Amino acid sequence: MEREVNDTDMGELARAFEPEKNSPSINRSKRERKGGLKRRWSFVVLVVGIIALIAGVVVFLVRQNAQPPISDADFLVNTGEWVEETNATVIWDFTEIGRGKLTTDGHLNNYDFKWSLDNGKLTIETEWLYDLSDTFDYSIDQSTRELTIKNSDKNIEVKFKSQERPEPSQPAVQSTEGGETIQIQEAQPQE
């Protein structure tokens, strides 16, 4: 038995099994590929958005809870008296910007002084037994409330710690039979 062979061209046969260009199966696979890519980009955008949102919330909370920065001059004035660590009777009190009081004997004698801060230097001018003008390198640690001054000429470093200002004592008032009012200042206790 002989088989009959058809002279059909192989190219014609291949074309017969080739899908049509507008066939739904081809369009679906292209759509699926495009849809998958869109889904991936959507996911990436979503992840980046969530990360940006979290970062924004963290920055907001940090800034909201952080203490506002305060200048060194304002910090010196608002913190209280500055007591020398090695000698508690030496006290500097920066009462306002540019002015203050100091004592070397625990407030038995207070002396007015003028002060300024400029480029890491603290200048103190005091009218004492004679006029004094000293310039120090300084550093302030606001978190520990510590002031460090250094006199580079004499190679001396002194540390001060902040403490609350004592409340001013109120004078006791007495009236006499003659109608005179006398104010009596109470003595401050010595430490």
PDB file of C-alpha atoms in Angstrom:
ATOM      1  CA  MET A   1       0.000   0.000   0.000  1.00  0.00           C
ATOM      2  CA  GLU A   2       1.118   3.166  -0.972  1.00  0.00           C
ATOM      3  CA  ARG A   3       0.280   6.303   0.707  1.00  0.00           C
ATOM      4  CA  GLU A   4      -0.740   9.279  -1.148  1.00  0.00           C
ATOM      5  CA  VAL A   5       1.292  12.394  -0.345  1.00  0.00           C
ATOM      6  CA  ASN A   6      -0.300  15.741  -0.706  1.00  0.00           C
ATOM      7  CA  ASP A   7       1.812  18.435  -2.201  1.00  0.00           C
ATOM      8  CA  THR A   8       0.758  20.894   0.459  1.00  0.00           C
ATOM      9  CA  ASP A   9       3.371  23.451   1.221  1.00  0.00           C
ATOM     10  CA  MET A  10       4.690  23.404   4.817  1.00  0.00           C
ATOM     11  CA  GLY A  11       4.400  27.170   4.982  1.00  0.00           C
ATOM     12  CA  GLU A  12       0.732  26.877   4.219  1.00  0.00           C
ATOM     13  CA  LEU A  13       0.388  24.365   6.980  1.00  0.00           C
ATOM     14  CA  ALA A  14       2.166  26.639   9.443  1.00  0.00           C
ATOM     15  CA  ARG A  15      -0.071  29.532   8.492  1.00  0.00           C
ATOM     16  CA  ALA A  16      -3.096  27.377   9.068  1.00  0.00           C
ATOM     17  CA  PHE A  17      -2.092  26.812  12.704  1.00  0.00           C
ATOM     18  CA  GLU A  18      -0.983  30.375  13.283  1.00  0.00           C
ATOM     19  CA  PRO A  19      -3.458  32.252  15.521  1.00  0.00           C
ATOM     20  CA  GLU A  20      -5.238  35.216  14.156  1.00  0.00           C
ATOM     21  CA  LYS A  21      -3.945  38.634  15.102  1.00  0.00           C
ATOM     22  CA  ASN A  22      -7.213  39.741  16.646  1.00  0.00           C
ATOM     23  CA  SER A  23      -7.842  36.501  18.420  1.00  0.00           C
ATOM     24  CA  PRO A  24      -8.917  36.850  22.095  1.00  0.00           C
ATOM     25  CA  SER A  25      -6.217  34.457  23.310  1.00  0.00           C
ATOM     26  CA  ILE A  26      -3.372  36.707  22.050  1.00  0.00           C
ATOM     27  CA  ASN A  27      -4.998  39.898  23.333  1.00  0.00           C
ATOM     28  CA  ARG A  28      -5.590  38.312  26.714  1.00  0.00           C
ATOM     29  CA  SER A  29      -1.935  37.344  27.164  1.00  0.00           C
ATOM     30  CA  LYS A  30      -0.766  40.871  26.242  1.00  0.00           C
ATOM     31  CA  ARG A  31      -3.311  42.326  28.649  1.00  0.00           C
ATOM     32  CA  GLU A  32      -2.203  39.911  31.334  1.00  0.00           C
ATOM     33  CA  ARG A  33       1.410  40.948  30.832  1.00  0.00           C
ATOM     34  CA  LYS A  34       0.514  44.655  30.914  1.00  0.00           C
ATOM     35  CA  GLY A  35      -1.755  44.138  33.916  1.00  0.00           C
ATOM     36  CA  GLY A  36       0.973  42.297  35.819  1.00  0.00           C
ATOM     37  CA  LEU A  37       3.400  45.136  35.173  1.00  0.00           C
ATOM     38  CA  LYS A  38       0.827  47.691  36.291  1.00  0.00           C
ATOM     39  CA  ARG A  39       0.159  45.708  39.446  1.00  0.00           C
ATOM     40  CA  ARG A  40       3.874  45.585  40.241  1.00  0.00           C
ATOM     41  CA  TRP A  41       4.253  49.348  39.763  1.00  0.00           C
ATOM     42  CA  SER A  42       1.142  49.962  41.854  1.00  0.00           C
ATOM     43  CA  PHE A  43       2.594  47.817  44.612  1.00  0.00           C
ATOM     44  CA  VAL A  44       5.974  49.620  44.438  1.00  0.00           C
ATOM     45  CA  VAL A  45       4.248  53.030  44.576  1.00  0.00           C
ATOM     46  CA  LEU A  46       2.150  51.858  47.536  1.00  0.00           C
ATOM     47  CA  VAL A  47       5.231  50.645  49.450  1.00  0.00           C
ATOM     48  CA  VAL A  48       7.144  53.876  48.741  1.00  0.00           C
ATOM     49  CA  GLY A  49       4.124  55.896  49.865  1.00  0.00           C
ATOM     50  CA  ILE A  50       3.833  53.971  53.124  1.00  0.00           C
ATOM     51  CA  ILE A  51       7.558  54.415  53.839  1.00  0.00           C
ATOM     52  CA  ALA A  52       7.293  58.159  53.120  1.00  0.00           C
ATOM     53  CA  LEU A  53       4.257  58.419  55.397  1.00  0.00           C
ATOM     54  CA  ILE A  54       6.028  56.619  58.247  1.00  0.00           C
ATOM     55  CA  ALA A  55       9.124  58.824  57.819  1.00  0.00           C
ATOM     56  CA  GLY A  56       6.941  61.938  57.861  1.00  0.00           C
ATOM     57  CA  VAL A  57       5.184  60.856  61.060  1.00  0.00           C
ATOM     58  CA  VAL A  58       8.524  60.094  62.759  1.00  0.00           C
ATOM     59  CA  VAL A  59       9.982  63.494  61.792  1.00  0.00           C
ATOM     60  CA  PHE A  60       6.811  65.234  62.980  1.00  0.00           C
ATOM     61  CA  LEU A  61       6.859  63.465  66.352  1.00  0.00           C
ATOM     62  CA  VAL A  62      10.570  64.124  66.900  1.00  0.00           C
ATOM     63  CA  ARG A  63      10.163  67.824  66.139  1.00  0.00           C
ATOM     64  CA  GLN A  64       7.012  68.068  68.217  1.00  0.00           C
ATOM     65  CA  ASN A  65       8.670  66.511  71.285  1.00  0.00           C
ATOM     66  CA  ALA A  66      12.047  68.223  70.949  1.00  0.00           C
ATOM     67  CA  GLN A  67      12.756  71.211  73.141  1.00  0.00           C
ATOM     68  CA  PRO A  68      12.976  74.390  71.126  1.00  0.00           C
ATOM     69  CA  PRO A  69      16.573  75.492  70.828  1.00  0.00           C
ATOM     70  CA  ILE A  70      17.479  78.205  73.284  1.00  0.00           C
ATOM     71  CA  SER A  71      20.457  80.486  72.892  1.00  0.00           C
ATOM     72  CA  ASP A  72      23.312  80.222  75.380  1.00  0.00           C
ATOM     73  CA  ALA A  73      22.618  83.743  76.674  1.00  0.00           C
ATOM     74  CA  ASP A  74      18.943  83.001  77.335  1.00  0.00           C
ATOM     75  CA  PHE A  75      19.883  79.685  78.918  1.00  0.00           C
ATOM     76  CA  LEU A  76      22.303  81.392  81.338  1.00  0.00           C
ATOM     77  CA  VAL A  77      19.607  83.863  82.410  1.00  0.00           C
ATOM     78  CA  ASN A  78      16.646  81.479  82.635  1.00  0.00           C
ATOM     79  CA  THR A  79      18.309  78.515  84.311  1.00  0.00           C
ATOM     80  CA  GLY A  80      19.088  80.031  87.710  1.00  0.00           C
ATOM     81  CA  GLU A  81      22.260  80.672  89.647  1.00  0.00           C
ATOM     82  CA  TRP A  82      25.531  79.075  88.605  1.00  0.00           C
ATOM     83  CA  VAL A  83      27.442  77.584  91.539  1.00  0.00           C
ATOM     84  CA  GLU A  84      31.104  76.620  91.243  1.00  0.00           C
ATOM     85  CA  GLU A  85      31.489  72.872  91.729  1.00  0.00           C
ATOM     86  CA  THR A  86      34.603  73.048  93.931  1.00  0.00           C
ATOM     87  CA  ASN A  87      33.571  76.111  95.981  1.00  0.00           C
ATOM     88  CA  ALA A  88      29.824  76.476  96.661  1.00  0.00           C
ATOM     89  CA  THR A  89      30.230  80.052  97.936  1.00  0.00           C
ATOM     90  CA  VAL A  90      31.242  81.274  94.456  1.00  0.00           C
ATOM     91  CA  ILE A  91      27.973  81.983  92.642  1.00  0.00           C
ATOM     92  CA  TRP A  92      27.313  83.773  89.380  1.00  0.00           C
ATOM     93  CA  ASP A  93      23.776  84.881  88.682  1.00  0.00           C
ATOM     94  CA  PHE A  94      23.093  86.072  85.146  1.00  0.00           C
ATOM     95  CA  THR A  95      19.992  88.119  86.026  1.00  0.00           C
ATOM     96  CA  GLU A  96      19.328  89.520  82.545  1.00  0.00           C
ATOM     97  CA  ILE A  97      21.043  89.719  79.190  1.00  0.00           C
ATOM     98  CA  GLY A  98      24.256  91.658  79.797  1.00  0.00           C
ATOM     99  CA  ARG A  99      23.903  92.044  83.574  1.00  0.00           C
ATOM    100  CA  GLY A 100      24.295  89.882  86.635  1.00  0.00           C
ATOM    101  CA  LYS A 101      25.460  89.536  90.224  1.00  0.00           C
ATOM    102  CA  LEU A 102      28.284  87.477  91.630  1.00  0.00           C
ATOM    103  CA  THR A 103      29.385  86.531  95.077  1.00  0.00           C
ATOM    104  CA  THR A 104      32.421  84.765  96.483  1.00  0.00           C
ATOM    105  CA  ASP A 105      31.035  84.417 100.000  1.00  0.00           C
ATOM    106  CA  GLY A 106      27.626  82.827  99.565  1.00  0.00           C
ATOM    107  CA  HIS A 107      25.614  86.064  99.126  1.00  0.00           C
ATOM    108  CA  LEU A 108      27.039  88.000 102.058  1.00  0.00           C
ATOM    109  CA  ASN A 109      28.412  90.448  99.500  1.00  0.00           C
ATOM    110  CA  ASN A 110      27.016  90.612  95.983  1.00  0.00           C
ATOM    111  CA  TYR A 111      28.732  92.488  93.178  1.00  0.00           C
ATOM    112  CA  ASP A 112      27.181  93.654  89.931  1.00  0.00           C
ATOM    113  CA  PHE A 113      28.823  92.581  86.706  1.00  0.00           C
ATOM    114  CA  LYS A 114      28.333  93.033  82.983  1.00  0.00           C
ATOM    115  CA  TRP A 115      28.720  90.093  80.666  1.00  0.00           C
ATOM    116  CA  SER A 116      28.630  89.192  76.996  1.00  0.00           C
ATOM    117  CA  LEU A 117      29.000  86.126  74.810  1.00  0.00           C
ATOM    118  CA  ASP A 118      30.819  86.351  71.496  1.00  0.00           C
ATOM    119  CA  ASN A 119      32.290  83.557  69.339  1.00  0.00           C
ATOM    120  CA  GLY A 120      32.691  81.054  72.167  1.00  0.00           C
ATOM    121  CA  LYS A 121      34.029  83.676  74.588  1.00  0.00           C
ATOM    122  CA  LEU A 122      32.414  84.849  77.816  1.00  0.00           C
ATOM    123  CA  THR A 123      33.502  88.307  78.954  1.00  0.00           C
ATOM    124  CA  ILE A 124      32.829  89.389  82.548  1.00  0.00           C
ATOM    125  CA  GLU A 125      33.414  92.977  83.714  1.00  0.00           C
ATOM    126  CA  THR A 126      33.098  93.496  87.471  1.00  0.00           C
ATOM    127  CA  GLU A 127      33.351  96.575  89.655  1.00  0.00           C
ATOM    128  CA  TRP A 128      34.892  95.099  92.756  1.00  0.00           C
ATOM    129  CA  LEU A 129      37.704  96.494  94.858  1.00  0.00           C
ATOM    130  CA  TYR A 130      39.022  97.491  91.444  1.00  0.00           C
ATOM    131  CA  ASP A 131      37.644  97.008  87.924  1.00  0.00           C
ATOM    132  CA  LEU A 132      38.092  93.493  86.553  1.00  0.00           C
ATOM    133  CA  SER A 133      37.622  92.357  82.989  1.00  0.00           C
ATOM    134  CA  ASP A 134      38.108  88.671  82.227  1.00  0.00           C
ATOM    135  CA  THR A 135      37.510  86.731  79.037  1.00  0.00           C
ATOM    136  CA  PHE A 136      36.975  82.978  79.148  1.00  0.00           C
ATOM    137  CA  ASP A 137      36.434  80.223  76.626  1.00  0.00           C
ATOM    138  CA  TYR A 138      33.139  78.665  77.601  1.00  0.00           C
ATOM    139  CA  SER A 139      30.934  75.699  76.868  1.00  0.00           C
ATOM    140  CA  ILE A 140      27.418  75.037  78.050  1.00  0.00           C
ATOM    141  CA  ASP A 141      25.813  71.617  78.269  1.00  0.00           C
ATOM    142  CA  GLN A 142      22.110  72.449  78.409  1.00  0.00           C
ATOM    143  CA  SER A 143      21.069  68.861  79.112  1.00  0.00           C
ATOM    144  CA  THR A 144      23.195  68.584  82.284  1.00  0.00           C
ATOM    145  CA  ARG A 145      22.890  72.324  83.074  1.00  0.00           C
ATOM    146  CA  GLU A 146      26.637  72.733  83.312  1.00  0.00           C
ATOM    147  CA  LEU A 147      28.791  75.754  82.410  1.00  0.00           C
ATOM    148  CA  THR A 148      32.523  75.262  81.898  1.00  0.00           C
ATOM    149  CA  ILE A 149      34.839  78.244  81.612  1.00  0.00           C
ATOM    150  CA  LYS A 150      38.498  78.126  80.752  1.00  0.00           C
ATOM    151  CA  ASN A 151      41.042  80.865  81.157  1.00  0.00           C
ATOM    152  CA  SER A 152      43.593  79.892  78.555  1.00  0.00           C
ATOM    153  CA  ASP A 153      46.102  82.504  79.788  1.00  0.00           C
ATOM    154  CA  LYS A 154      46.281  80.909  83.229  1.00  0.00           C
ATOM    155  CA  ASN A 155      45.366  77.368  82.068  1.00  0.00           C
ATOM    156  CA  ILE A 156      42.509  77.216  84.579  1.00  0.00           C
ATOM    157  CA  GLU A 157      39.213  75.422  83.992  1.00  0.00           C
ATOM    158  CA  VAL A 158      36.229  75.942  86.300  1.00  0.00           C
ATOM    159  CA  LYS A 159      32.860  74.175  86.195  1.00  0.00           C
ATOM    160  CA  PHE A 160      29.579  75.610  87.388  1.00  0.00           C
ATOM    161  CA  LYS A 161      26.318  73.754  87.967  1.00  0.00           C
ATOM    162  CA  SER A 162      22.955  75.436  87.786  1.00  0.00           C
ATOM    163  CA  GLN A 163      20.648  75.603  90.765  1.00  0.00           C
ATOM    164  CA  GLU A 164      17.368  77.351  91.420  1.00  0.00           C
ATOM    165  CA  ARG A 165      17.555  80.953  92.551  1.00  0.00           C
ATOM    166  CA  PRO A 166      16.669  81.364  96.197  1.00  0.00           C
ATOM    167  CA  GLU A 167      13.500  83.325  96.797  1.00  0.00           C
ATOM    168  CA  PRO A 168      14.267  86.809  98.063  1.00  0.00           C
ATOM    169  CA  SER A 169      13.575  87.135 101.749  1.00  0.00           C
ATOM    170  CA  GLN A 170      10.712  89.408 102.663  1.00  0.00           C
ATOM    171  CA  PRO A 171      11.475  92.061 105.259  1.00  0.00           C
ATOM    172  CA  ALA A 172       9.562  91.762 108.485  1.00  0.00           C
ATOM    173  CA  VAL A 173       7.482  94.883 109.132  1.00  0.00           C
ATOM    174  CA  GLN A 174       6.839  96.216 112.596  1.00  0.00           C
ATOM    175  CA  SER A 175       4.963  99.304 113.572  1.00  0.00           C
ATOM    176  CA  THR A 176       5.784 101.286 116.658  1.00  0.00           C
ATOM    177  CA  GLU A 177       3.554 103.282 118.983  1.00  0.00           C
ATOM    178  CA  GLY A 178       4.467 106.491 117.173  1.00  0.00           C
ATOM    179  CA  GLY A 179       3.065 105.158 113.895  1.00  0.00           C
ATOM    180  CA  GLU A 180       6.495 104.611 112.383  1.00  0.00           C
ATOM    181  CA  THR A 181       7.038 101.533 110.236  1.00  0.00           C
ATOM    182  CA  ILE A 182      10.308  99.709 110.654  1.00  0.00           C
ATOM    183  CA  GLN A 183      11.532  97.046 108.230  1.00  0.00           C
ATOM    184  CA  ILE A 184      13.703  94.345 109.691  1.00  0.00           C
ATOM    185  CA  GLN A 185      15.643  92.137 107.295  1.00  0.00           C
ATOM    186  CA  GLU A 186      15.904  88.523 108.392  1.00  0.00           C
ATOM    187  CA  ALA A 187      19.346  86.988 108.277  1.00  0.00           C
ATOM    188  CA  GLN A 188      19.949  84.342 105.622  1.00  0.00           C
ATOM    189  CA  PRO A 189      21.001  80.951 106.975  1.00  0.00           C
ATOM    190  CA  GLN A 190      24.592  80.008 106.187  1.00  0.00           C
ATOM    191  CA  GLU A 191      25.299  76.685 104.515  1.00  0.00           C
TER     192      GLU A 191
END
